[in-house]
Coordinates of C-alpha atoms in Angstrom, one line a residue:
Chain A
X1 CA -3.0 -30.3 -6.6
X2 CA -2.1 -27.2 -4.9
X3 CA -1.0 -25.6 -8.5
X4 CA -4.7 -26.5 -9.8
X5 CA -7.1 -25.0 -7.0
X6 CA -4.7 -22.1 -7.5
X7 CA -6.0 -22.2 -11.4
X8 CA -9.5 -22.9 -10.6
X9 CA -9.5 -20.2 -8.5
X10 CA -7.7 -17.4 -10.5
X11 CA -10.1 -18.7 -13.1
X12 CA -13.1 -18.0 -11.1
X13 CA -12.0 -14.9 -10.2
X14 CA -11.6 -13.6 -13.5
X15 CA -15.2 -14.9 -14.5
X16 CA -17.0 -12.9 -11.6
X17 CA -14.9 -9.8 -11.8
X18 CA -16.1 -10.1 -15.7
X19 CA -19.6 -10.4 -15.1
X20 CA -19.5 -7.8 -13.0
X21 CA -17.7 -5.5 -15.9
X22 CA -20.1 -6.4 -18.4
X23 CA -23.0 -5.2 -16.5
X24 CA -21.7 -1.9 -15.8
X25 CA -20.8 -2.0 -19.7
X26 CA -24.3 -3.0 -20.6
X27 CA -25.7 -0.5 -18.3
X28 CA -23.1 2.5 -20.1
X29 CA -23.9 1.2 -23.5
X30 CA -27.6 1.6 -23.1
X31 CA -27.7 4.6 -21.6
X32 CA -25.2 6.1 -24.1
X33 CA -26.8 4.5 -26.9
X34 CA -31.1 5.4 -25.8
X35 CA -29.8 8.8 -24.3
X36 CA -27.3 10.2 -26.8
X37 CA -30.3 9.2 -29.5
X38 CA -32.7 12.0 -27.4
X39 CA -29.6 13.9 -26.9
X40 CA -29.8 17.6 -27.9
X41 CA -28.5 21.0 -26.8
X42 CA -31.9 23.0 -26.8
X43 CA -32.4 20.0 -24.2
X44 CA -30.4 22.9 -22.0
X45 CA -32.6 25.9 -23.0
X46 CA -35.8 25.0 -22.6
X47 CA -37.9 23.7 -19.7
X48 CA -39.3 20.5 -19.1
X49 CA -42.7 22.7 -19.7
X50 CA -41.6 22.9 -23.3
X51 CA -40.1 19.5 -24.0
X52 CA -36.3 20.6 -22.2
X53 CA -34.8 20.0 -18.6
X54 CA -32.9 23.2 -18.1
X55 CA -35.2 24.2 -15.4
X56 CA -34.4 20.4 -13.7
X57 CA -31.1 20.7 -14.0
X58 CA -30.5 23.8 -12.9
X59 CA -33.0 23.0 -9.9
X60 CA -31.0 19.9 -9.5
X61 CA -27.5 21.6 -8.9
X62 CA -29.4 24.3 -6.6
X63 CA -30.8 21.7 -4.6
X64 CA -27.3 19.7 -4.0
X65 CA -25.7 22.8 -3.9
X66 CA -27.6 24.2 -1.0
X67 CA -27.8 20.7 0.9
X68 CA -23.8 21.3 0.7
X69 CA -24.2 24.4 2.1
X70 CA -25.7 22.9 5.2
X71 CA -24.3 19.9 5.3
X72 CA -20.2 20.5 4.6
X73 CA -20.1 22.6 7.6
X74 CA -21.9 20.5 9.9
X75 CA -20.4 17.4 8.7
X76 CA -16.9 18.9 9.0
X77 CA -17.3 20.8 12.7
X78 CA -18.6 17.1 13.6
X79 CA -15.5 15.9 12.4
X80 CA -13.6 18.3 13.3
X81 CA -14.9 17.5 17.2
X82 CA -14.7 13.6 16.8
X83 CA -10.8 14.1 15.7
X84 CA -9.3 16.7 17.8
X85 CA -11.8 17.1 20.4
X86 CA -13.7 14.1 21.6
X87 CA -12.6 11.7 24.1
X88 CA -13.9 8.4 25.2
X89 CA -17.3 7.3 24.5
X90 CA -19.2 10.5 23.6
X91 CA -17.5 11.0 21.1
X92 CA -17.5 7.4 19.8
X93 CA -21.3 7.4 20.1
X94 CA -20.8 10.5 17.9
X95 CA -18.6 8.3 15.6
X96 CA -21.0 4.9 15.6
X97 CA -24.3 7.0 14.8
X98 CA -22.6 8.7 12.3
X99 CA -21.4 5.4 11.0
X100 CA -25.6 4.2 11.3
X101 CA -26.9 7.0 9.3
X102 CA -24.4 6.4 6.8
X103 CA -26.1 3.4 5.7
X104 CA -29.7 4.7 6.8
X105 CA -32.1 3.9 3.1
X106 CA -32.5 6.9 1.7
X107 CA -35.9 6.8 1.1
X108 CA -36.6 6.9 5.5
X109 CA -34.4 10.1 5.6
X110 CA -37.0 11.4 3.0
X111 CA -40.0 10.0 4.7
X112 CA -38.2 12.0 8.3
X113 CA -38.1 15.0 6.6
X114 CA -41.5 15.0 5.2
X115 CA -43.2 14.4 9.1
X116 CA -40.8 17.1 10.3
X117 CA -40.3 19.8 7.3
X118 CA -43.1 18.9 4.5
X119 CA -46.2 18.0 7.0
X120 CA -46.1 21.2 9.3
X121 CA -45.0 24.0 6.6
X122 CA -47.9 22.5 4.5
X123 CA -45.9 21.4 1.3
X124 CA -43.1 20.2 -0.4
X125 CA -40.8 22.6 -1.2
X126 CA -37.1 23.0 -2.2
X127 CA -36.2 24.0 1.5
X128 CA -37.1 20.2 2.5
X129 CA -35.3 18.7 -0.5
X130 CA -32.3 20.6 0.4
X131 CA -32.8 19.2 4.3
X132 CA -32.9 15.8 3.0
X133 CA -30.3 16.1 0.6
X134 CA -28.0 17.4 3.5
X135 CA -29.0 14.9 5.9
X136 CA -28.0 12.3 3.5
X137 CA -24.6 14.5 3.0
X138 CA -23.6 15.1 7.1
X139 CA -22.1 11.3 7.9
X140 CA -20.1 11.1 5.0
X141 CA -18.2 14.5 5.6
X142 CA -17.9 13.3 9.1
X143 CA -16.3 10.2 8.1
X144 CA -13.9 11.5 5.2
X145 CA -12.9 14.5 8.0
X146 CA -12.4 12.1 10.8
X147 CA -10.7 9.8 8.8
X148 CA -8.5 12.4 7.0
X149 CA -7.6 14.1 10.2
X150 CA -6.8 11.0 11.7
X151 CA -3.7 10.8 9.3
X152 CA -2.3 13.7 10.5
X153 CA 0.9 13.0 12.3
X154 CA 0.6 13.9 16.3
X155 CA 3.8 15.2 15.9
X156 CA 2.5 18.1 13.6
X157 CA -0.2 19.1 16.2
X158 CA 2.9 18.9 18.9
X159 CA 5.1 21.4 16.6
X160 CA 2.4 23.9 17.0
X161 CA 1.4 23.7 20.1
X162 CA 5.1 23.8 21.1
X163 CA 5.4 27.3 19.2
X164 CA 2.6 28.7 21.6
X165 CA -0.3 28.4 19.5
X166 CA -3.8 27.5 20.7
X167 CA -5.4 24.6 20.0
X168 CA -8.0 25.9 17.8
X169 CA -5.5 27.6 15.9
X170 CA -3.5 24.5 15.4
X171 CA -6.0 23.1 14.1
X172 CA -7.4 25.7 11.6
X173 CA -3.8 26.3 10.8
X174 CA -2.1 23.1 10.3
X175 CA -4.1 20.4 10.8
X176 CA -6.8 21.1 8.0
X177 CA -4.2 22.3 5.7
X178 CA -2.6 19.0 6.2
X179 CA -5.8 17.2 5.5
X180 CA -7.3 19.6 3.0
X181 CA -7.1 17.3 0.1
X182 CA -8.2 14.5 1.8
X183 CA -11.4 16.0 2.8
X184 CA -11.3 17.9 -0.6
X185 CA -11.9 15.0 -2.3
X186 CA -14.2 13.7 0.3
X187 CA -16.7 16.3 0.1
X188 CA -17.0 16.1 -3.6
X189 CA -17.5 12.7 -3.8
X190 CA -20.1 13.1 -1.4
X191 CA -21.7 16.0 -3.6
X192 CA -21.6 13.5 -6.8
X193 CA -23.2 11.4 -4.4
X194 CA -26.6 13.3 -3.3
X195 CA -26.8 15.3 -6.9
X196 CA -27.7 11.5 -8.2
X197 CA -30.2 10.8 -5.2
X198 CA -34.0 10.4 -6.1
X199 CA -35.4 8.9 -3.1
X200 CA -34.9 11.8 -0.9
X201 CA -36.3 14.1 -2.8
X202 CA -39.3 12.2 -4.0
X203 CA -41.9 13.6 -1.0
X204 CA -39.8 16.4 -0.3
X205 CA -39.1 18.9 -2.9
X206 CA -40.8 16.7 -5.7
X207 CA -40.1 18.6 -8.7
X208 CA -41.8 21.0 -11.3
X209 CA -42.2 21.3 -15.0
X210 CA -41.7 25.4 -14.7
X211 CA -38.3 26.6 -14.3
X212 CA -38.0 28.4 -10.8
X213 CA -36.1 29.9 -8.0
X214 CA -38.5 30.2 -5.0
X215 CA -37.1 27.2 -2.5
X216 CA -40.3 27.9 -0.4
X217 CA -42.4 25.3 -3.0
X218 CA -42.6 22.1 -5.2
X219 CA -38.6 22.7 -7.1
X220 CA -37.7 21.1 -9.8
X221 CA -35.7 17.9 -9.9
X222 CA -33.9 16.1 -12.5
X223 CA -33.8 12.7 -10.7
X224 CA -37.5 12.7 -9.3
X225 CA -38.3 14.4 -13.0
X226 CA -36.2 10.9 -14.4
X227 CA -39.0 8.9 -12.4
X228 CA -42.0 10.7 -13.3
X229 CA -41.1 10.3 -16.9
X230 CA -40.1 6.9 -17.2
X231 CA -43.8 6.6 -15.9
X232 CA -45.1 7.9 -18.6
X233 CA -47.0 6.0 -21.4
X234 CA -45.5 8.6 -24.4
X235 CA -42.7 7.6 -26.0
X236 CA -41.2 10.8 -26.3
X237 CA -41.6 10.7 -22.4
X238 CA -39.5 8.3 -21.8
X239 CA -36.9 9.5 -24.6
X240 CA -36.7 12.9 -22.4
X241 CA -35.7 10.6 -19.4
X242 CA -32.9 8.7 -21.3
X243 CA -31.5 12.0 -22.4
X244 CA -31.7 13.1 -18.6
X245 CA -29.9 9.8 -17.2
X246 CA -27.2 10.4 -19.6
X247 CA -26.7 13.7 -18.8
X248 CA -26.7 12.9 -15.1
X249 CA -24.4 10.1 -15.2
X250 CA -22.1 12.0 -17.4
X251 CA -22.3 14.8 -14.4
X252 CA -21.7 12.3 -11.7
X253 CA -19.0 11.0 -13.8
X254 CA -17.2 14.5 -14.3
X255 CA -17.4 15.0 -10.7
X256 CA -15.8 11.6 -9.6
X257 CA -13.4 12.5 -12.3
X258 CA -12.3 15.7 -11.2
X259 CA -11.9 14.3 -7.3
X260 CA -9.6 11.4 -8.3
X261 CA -7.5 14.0 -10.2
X262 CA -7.2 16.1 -7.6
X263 CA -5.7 13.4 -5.8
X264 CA -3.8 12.0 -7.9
X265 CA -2.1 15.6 -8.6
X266 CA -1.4 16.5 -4.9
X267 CA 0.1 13.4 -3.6
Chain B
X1 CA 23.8 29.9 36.7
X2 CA 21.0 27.7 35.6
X3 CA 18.0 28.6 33.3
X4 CA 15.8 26.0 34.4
X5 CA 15.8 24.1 37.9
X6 CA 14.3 20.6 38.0
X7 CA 13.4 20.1 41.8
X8 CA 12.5 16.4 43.1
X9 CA 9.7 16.3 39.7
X10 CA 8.0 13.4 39.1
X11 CA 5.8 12.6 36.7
X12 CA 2.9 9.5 36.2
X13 CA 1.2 9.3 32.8
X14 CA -2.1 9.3 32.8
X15 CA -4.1 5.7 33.3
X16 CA -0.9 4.3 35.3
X17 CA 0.0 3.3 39.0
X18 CA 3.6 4.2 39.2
X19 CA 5.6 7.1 38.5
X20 CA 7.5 7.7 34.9
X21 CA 9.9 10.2 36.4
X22 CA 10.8 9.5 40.3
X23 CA 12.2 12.7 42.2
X24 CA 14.6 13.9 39.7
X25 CA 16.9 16.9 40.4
X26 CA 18.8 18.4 37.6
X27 CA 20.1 22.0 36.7
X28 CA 19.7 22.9 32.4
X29 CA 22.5 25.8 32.6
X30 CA 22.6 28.9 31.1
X31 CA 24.1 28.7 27.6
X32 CA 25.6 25.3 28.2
X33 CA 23.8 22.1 26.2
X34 CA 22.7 19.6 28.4
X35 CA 22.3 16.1 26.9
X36 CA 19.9 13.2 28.2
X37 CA 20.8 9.8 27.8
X38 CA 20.1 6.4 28.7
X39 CA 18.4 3.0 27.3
X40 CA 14.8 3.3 25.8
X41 CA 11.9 3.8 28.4
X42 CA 14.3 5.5 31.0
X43 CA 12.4 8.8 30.9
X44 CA 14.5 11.1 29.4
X45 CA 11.8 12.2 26.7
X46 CA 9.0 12.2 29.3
X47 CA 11.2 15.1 31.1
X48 CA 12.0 17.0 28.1
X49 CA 8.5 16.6 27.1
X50 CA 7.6 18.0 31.0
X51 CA 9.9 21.1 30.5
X52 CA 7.7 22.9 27.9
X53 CA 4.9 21.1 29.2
X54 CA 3.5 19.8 26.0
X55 CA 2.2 16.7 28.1
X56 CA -0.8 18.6 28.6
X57 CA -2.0 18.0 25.2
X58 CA -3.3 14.9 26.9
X59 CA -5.0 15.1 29.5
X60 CA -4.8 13.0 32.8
X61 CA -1.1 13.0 33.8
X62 CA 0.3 13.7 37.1
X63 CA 3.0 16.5 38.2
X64 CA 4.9 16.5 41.5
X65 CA 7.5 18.7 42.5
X66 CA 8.7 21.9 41.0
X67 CA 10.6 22.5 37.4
X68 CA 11.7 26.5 37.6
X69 CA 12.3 28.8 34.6
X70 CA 14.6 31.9 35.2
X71 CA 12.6 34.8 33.8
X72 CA 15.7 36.9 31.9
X73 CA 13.7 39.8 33.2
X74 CA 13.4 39.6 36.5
X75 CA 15.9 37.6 37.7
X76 CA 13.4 35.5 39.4
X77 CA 12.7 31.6 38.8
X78 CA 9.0 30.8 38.2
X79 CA 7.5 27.0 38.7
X80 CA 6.5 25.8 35.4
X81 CA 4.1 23.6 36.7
X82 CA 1.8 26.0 38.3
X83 CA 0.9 27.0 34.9
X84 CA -2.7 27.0 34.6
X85 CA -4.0 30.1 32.1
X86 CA -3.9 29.8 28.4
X87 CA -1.6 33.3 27.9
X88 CA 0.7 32.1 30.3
X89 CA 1.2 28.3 28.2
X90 CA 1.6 30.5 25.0
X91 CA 4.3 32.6 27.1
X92 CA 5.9 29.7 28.5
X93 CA 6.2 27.9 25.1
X94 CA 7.5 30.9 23.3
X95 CA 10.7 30.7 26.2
X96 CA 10.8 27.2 25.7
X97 CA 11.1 26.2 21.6
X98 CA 11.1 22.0 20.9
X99 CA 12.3 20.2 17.8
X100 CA 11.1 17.1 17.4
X101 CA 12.1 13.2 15.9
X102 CA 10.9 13.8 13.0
X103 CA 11.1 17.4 11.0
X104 CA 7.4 18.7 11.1
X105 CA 6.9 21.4 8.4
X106 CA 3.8 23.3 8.4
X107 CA 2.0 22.6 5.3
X108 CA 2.6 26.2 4.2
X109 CA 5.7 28.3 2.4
X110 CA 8.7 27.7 3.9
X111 CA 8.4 32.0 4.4
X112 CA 4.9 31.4 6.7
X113 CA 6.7 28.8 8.8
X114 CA 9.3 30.7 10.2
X115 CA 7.0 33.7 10.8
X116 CA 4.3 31.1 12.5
X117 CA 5.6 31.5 15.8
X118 CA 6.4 35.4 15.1
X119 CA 2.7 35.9 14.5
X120 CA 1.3 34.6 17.5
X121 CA 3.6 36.3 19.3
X122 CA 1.5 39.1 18.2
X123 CA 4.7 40.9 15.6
X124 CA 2.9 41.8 12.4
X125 CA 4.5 44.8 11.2
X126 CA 6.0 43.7 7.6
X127 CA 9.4 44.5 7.8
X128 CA 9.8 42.6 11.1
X129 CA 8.5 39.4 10.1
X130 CA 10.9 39.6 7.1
X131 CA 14.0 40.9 9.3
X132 CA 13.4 38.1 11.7
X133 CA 12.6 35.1 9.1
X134 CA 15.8 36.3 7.4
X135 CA 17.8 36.3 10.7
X136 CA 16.2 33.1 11.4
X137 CA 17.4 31.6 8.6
X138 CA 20.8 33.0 8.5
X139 CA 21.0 31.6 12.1
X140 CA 20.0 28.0 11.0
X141 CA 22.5 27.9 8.1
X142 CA 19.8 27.8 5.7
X143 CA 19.5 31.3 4.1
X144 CA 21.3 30.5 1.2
X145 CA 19.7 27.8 0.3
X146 CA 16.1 28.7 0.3
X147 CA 16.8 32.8 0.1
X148 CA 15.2 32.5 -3.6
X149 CA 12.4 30.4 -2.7
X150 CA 10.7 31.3 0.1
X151 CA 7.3 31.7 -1.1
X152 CA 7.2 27.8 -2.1
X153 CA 5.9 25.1 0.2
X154 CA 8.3 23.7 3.0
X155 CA 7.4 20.1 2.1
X156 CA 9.8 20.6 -1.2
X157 CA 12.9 20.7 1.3
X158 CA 14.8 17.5 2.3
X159 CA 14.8 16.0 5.2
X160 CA 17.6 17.7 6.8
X161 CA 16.3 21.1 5.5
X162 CA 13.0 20.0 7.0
X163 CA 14.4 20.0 10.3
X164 CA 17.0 23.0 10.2
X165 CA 13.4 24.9 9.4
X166 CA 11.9 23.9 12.2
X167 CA 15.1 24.9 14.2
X168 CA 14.7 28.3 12.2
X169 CA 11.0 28.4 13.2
X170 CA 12.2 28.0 17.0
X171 CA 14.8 30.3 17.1
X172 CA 13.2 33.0 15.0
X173 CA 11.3 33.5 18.4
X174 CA 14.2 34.2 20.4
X175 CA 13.3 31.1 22.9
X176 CA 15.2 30.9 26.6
X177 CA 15.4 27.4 26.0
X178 CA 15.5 25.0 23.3
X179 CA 14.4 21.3 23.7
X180 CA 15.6 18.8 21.2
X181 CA 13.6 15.6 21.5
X182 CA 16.6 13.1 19.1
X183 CA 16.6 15.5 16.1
X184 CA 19.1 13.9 14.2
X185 CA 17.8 10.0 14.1
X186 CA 15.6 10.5 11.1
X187 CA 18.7 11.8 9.1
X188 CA 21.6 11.0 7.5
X189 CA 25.1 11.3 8.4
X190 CA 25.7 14.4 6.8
X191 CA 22.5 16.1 7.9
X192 CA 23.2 14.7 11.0
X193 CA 26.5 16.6 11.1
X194 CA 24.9 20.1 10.3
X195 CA 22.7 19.6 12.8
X196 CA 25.3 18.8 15.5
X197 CA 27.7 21.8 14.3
X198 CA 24.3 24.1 14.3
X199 CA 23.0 23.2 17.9
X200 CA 26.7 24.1 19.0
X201 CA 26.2 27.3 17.2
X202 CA 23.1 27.9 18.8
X203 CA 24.2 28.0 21.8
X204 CA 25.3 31.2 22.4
X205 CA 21.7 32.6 22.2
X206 CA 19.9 29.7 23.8
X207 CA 20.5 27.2 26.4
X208 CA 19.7 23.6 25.5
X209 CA 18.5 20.3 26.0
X210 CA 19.2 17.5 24.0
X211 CA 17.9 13.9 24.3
X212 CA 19.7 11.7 22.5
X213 CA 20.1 8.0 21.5
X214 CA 23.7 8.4 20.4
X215 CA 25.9 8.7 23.3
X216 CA 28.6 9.6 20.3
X217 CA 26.3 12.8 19.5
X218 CA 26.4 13.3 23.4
X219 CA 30.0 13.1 23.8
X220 CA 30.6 15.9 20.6
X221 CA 28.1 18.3 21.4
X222 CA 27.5 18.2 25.0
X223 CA 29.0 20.4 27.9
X224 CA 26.7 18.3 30.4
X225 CA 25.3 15.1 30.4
X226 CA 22.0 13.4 32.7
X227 CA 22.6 9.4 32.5
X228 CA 18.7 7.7 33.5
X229 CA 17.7 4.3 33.7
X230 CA 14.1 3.4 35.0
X231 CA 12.6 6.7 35.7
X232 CA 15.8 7.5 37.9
X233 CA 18.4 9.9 37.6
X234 CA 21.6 7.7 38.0
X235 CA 24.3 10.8 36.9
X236 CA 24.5 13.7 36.3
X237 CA 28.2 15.4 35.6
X238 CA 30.0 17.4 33.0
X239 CA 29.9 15.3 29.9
X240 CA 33.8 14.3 29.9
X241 CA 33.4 13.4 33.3
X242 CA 30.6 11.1 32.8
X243 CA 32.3 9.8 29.4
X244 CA 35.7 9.3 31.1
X245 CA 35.2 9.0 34.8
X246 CA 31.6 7.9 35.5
X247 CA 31.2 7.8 39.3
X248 CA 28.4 5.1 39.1
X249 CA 28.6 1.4 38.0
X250 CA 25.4 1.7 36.0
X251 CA 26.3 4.9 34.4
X252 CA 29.9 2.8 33.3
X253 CA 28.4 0.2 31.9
X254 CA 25.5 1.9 29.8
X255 CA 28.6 4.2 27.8
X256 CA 30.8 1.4 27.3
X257 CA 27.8 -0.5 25.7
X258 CA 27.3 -3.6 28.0
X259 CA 23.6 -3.0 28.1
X260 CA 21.1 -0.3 27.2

């Protein structure tokens, strides 16, 4: 009896974990198959003005790129303060909101940052993309530094304050070093994480079909420009935003590859 | 003549009613090793732990009474306890090194570790940190075998090398005192054995402390030897006295193993 519910249920398992599998395939296979079909390298030189998206991507990368700027500092001097710093409940309360935002829908943290950035400076603009795209960034670095300094050994903090170093230098010093691929690998995942985000972006920086540098209004946007086509009743439309998925999820992918290899190399 | 005076010191953690340490008096001499022993939860690493005050990491604990450090320049003892400024905790840890359970390499080259303590200690002219690193080394018996690889990172070394680093890193300050919080119980028996032979060495430069589990290790390395139990300080004698000739019944039957 015992031998059979242990079959039934190995059995079962298998089933879901394959159903689950063959919709990620499914997903892969169509997106390889609609998007490598639209696939073409002058996709990269032209704009979307002219039938390309190398004026989204690039906008794309700037927008994640600069949310990182704001948000891997904040996210890691939170951390940082949570770990080595905090005590009792202000810190938890530090910890538990953190934990809150992480799981905030996306698409609220881009209707905040439209009241507070968007409505007063009288547009949407790269500036409030990046915001959002940072805000959406800050609570996971504070978890993956938390977390990663928390598996520091004491003793390691101990052996430096015992040699007569501060605190602050103990922990710029040693402690971080410790934990640097840990939060390494953190931050990057989180970066794959907001370069793939739509939502955020969709009333904040929205995007453009002109390839441009000036944060200060509407910036281009691969994922909102993904949304926008699929809308569109063209065929070829919708062709440009298979080609666009592919080459995002391929980018996503790369950068999820590159973290677990860094890992996998350094410990 | 003693480096460091304890004077009727007690000590309460932080968050609990009764004492850890209760009144302990006990002389660390001058170029002599000192070992602590007794069964777990007797106190001896709360003490050791008080003498470089690295309690103070967490906050919340309670001092009373008075632990004195001779200052080799003056001549003059100065309570430890009254400590209160930043400069003056980096000073006192610089006089007083620890080693700890565990070896606790800096994630760095096994070069930057021994000069750590050396840079905060405010020595950056080039040729010193290398003259001192080297003399460090040399002094912890383990020039030779890093000499060629000094630029690669300390977590490479074994376990044993781990921790004759991090006796190098203490040294290469030129510490009063050195605190040794078990440093041999995460080794094996031959590490063990350089470790013993090098603390013995050391002691011509540096007066030390030793807890230890291992009244073995206390018996071969130790010119004196604190027996605790509970908080208290039951003995406190030349080690062959306590070994051969314990004065108290406690002390008696902790080294010949009938409890503890």
């Amino acid at each position: 009896m015992r031998l059979l519910i242990n079959k039934i249920f190995l059995a079962l398992s298998i089933l879901s974990a394959g159903v689950g599998l063959a919709f990620l395939a499914w997903i892969l296979i169509t997106l390889f198959m609609k998007g490598l079909s639209s696939f073409h390298f002058s996709l990269f030189l032209n704009d979307l003005i002219e039938g390309g998206l190398r004026n989204l991507i690039v906008g794309q990368m700037i927008l994640a790129g600069l949310a990182s700027l704001i948000g891997i500092p904040l996210g890691m001097t939170a951390g940082i303060y949570i770990q080595e710093y905090g005590q009792g409940r202000y810190a938890a309360l530090i910890r538990d909101l953190s934990d809150i935002m992480m799981s905030a829908p996306s698409i609220v943290i881009g209707a905040f940052v439209y009241a507070i950035v968007v409505v007063p400076m009288g547009g949407t603009s790269g500036f409030a993309g990046a915001i959002a795209l940072a805000i959406m960034m800050i609570p996971v670095v504070i978890n993956t530094t938390d977390s990663m300094l928390s598996l520091v050994p004491r003793e390691l903090r101990e052996a430096g304050i015992a040699l007569g170093a501060s605190k602050y230098k103990v922990i710029i010093d040693i402690v971080i070093k410790a934990a640097k691929v840990g939060i390494m690998t953190g931050i990057l995942l989180a970066f794959a994480r907001i370069i793939g985000e739509t939502a955020p972006l969709l009333f904040t920086s929205e995007t453009s079909n002109y390839f441009s540098l000036n944060l200060g209004e509407s910036f281009p946007s691969l994922t909102v420009s993904i949304y926008d086509l699929a809308n569109e009743p063209e065929e070829s439309s919708r062709d440009l935003a298979w080609a666009a998925s592919f080459i995002l999820t391929v980018l996503v992918l790369i950068i999820n590859l590159t973290g677990r290899f860094i890992t996998r190399n350094k410990k | 003549m003693p480096v460091m005076k304890i004077k009727k010191f007690s000590f309460t953690y932080s968050g609990v009613e009764h004492p850890s340490l209760k009144s302990i008096t006990l002389p660390i001499e001058k170029n002599k090793i000192t070992a602590l022993i007794g069964p777990s939860g007797c106190g001896k690493s709360t003490l050791l732990r008080s003498m470089n005050r690295i309690h103070d990491l967490y906050p919340g604990n309670k001092y009373d009474g008075k632990i004195e450090l001779l200052d080799f320049e003056t001549g003059k003892y100065q309570n430890i306890l009254e400590i209160k400024k930043e400069n003056e905790f980096i000073e006192l840890r610089q006089k007083v090194g620890m080693i700890f359970q565990k070896p606790t390499p800096f994630p760095m080259s096994i070069f930057d570790n021994v000069a750590y303590g050396l840079k905060i200690a405010g020595i950056k002219n080039k040729s010193e940190l290398q003259d001192r690193v080297e003399a460090a080394l040399k002094g912890s018996a383990l020039w030779k075998e890093v000499h060629d690889r000094l630029d690669k990172s300390a977590m490479g070394l074994s376990g044993g090398q781990q921790q004759r680093l991090c006796i190098a890193r203490a040294v290469a300050v030129k510490p009063e005192v050195l605190l040794f919080d078990e440093p041999t119980s995460a080794l094996d028996p031959i590490s063990t054995g350089a470790i013993e032979e090098l603390i013995v060495e050391l002691k011509k430069d540096v007066s030390i402390a030793i807890v230890t589990h291992n009244m073995q290790q206390a018996s071969r390395i130790s010119d004196y030897t604190a027996f605790m139990y509970l908080g208290d300080l039951i003995e406190y004698d030349k080690t062959e006295n306590i070994f051969l000739n314990p004065k108290e019944k406690q002390t008696e039957d902790y080294i010949t193993g009938r409890f503890g």
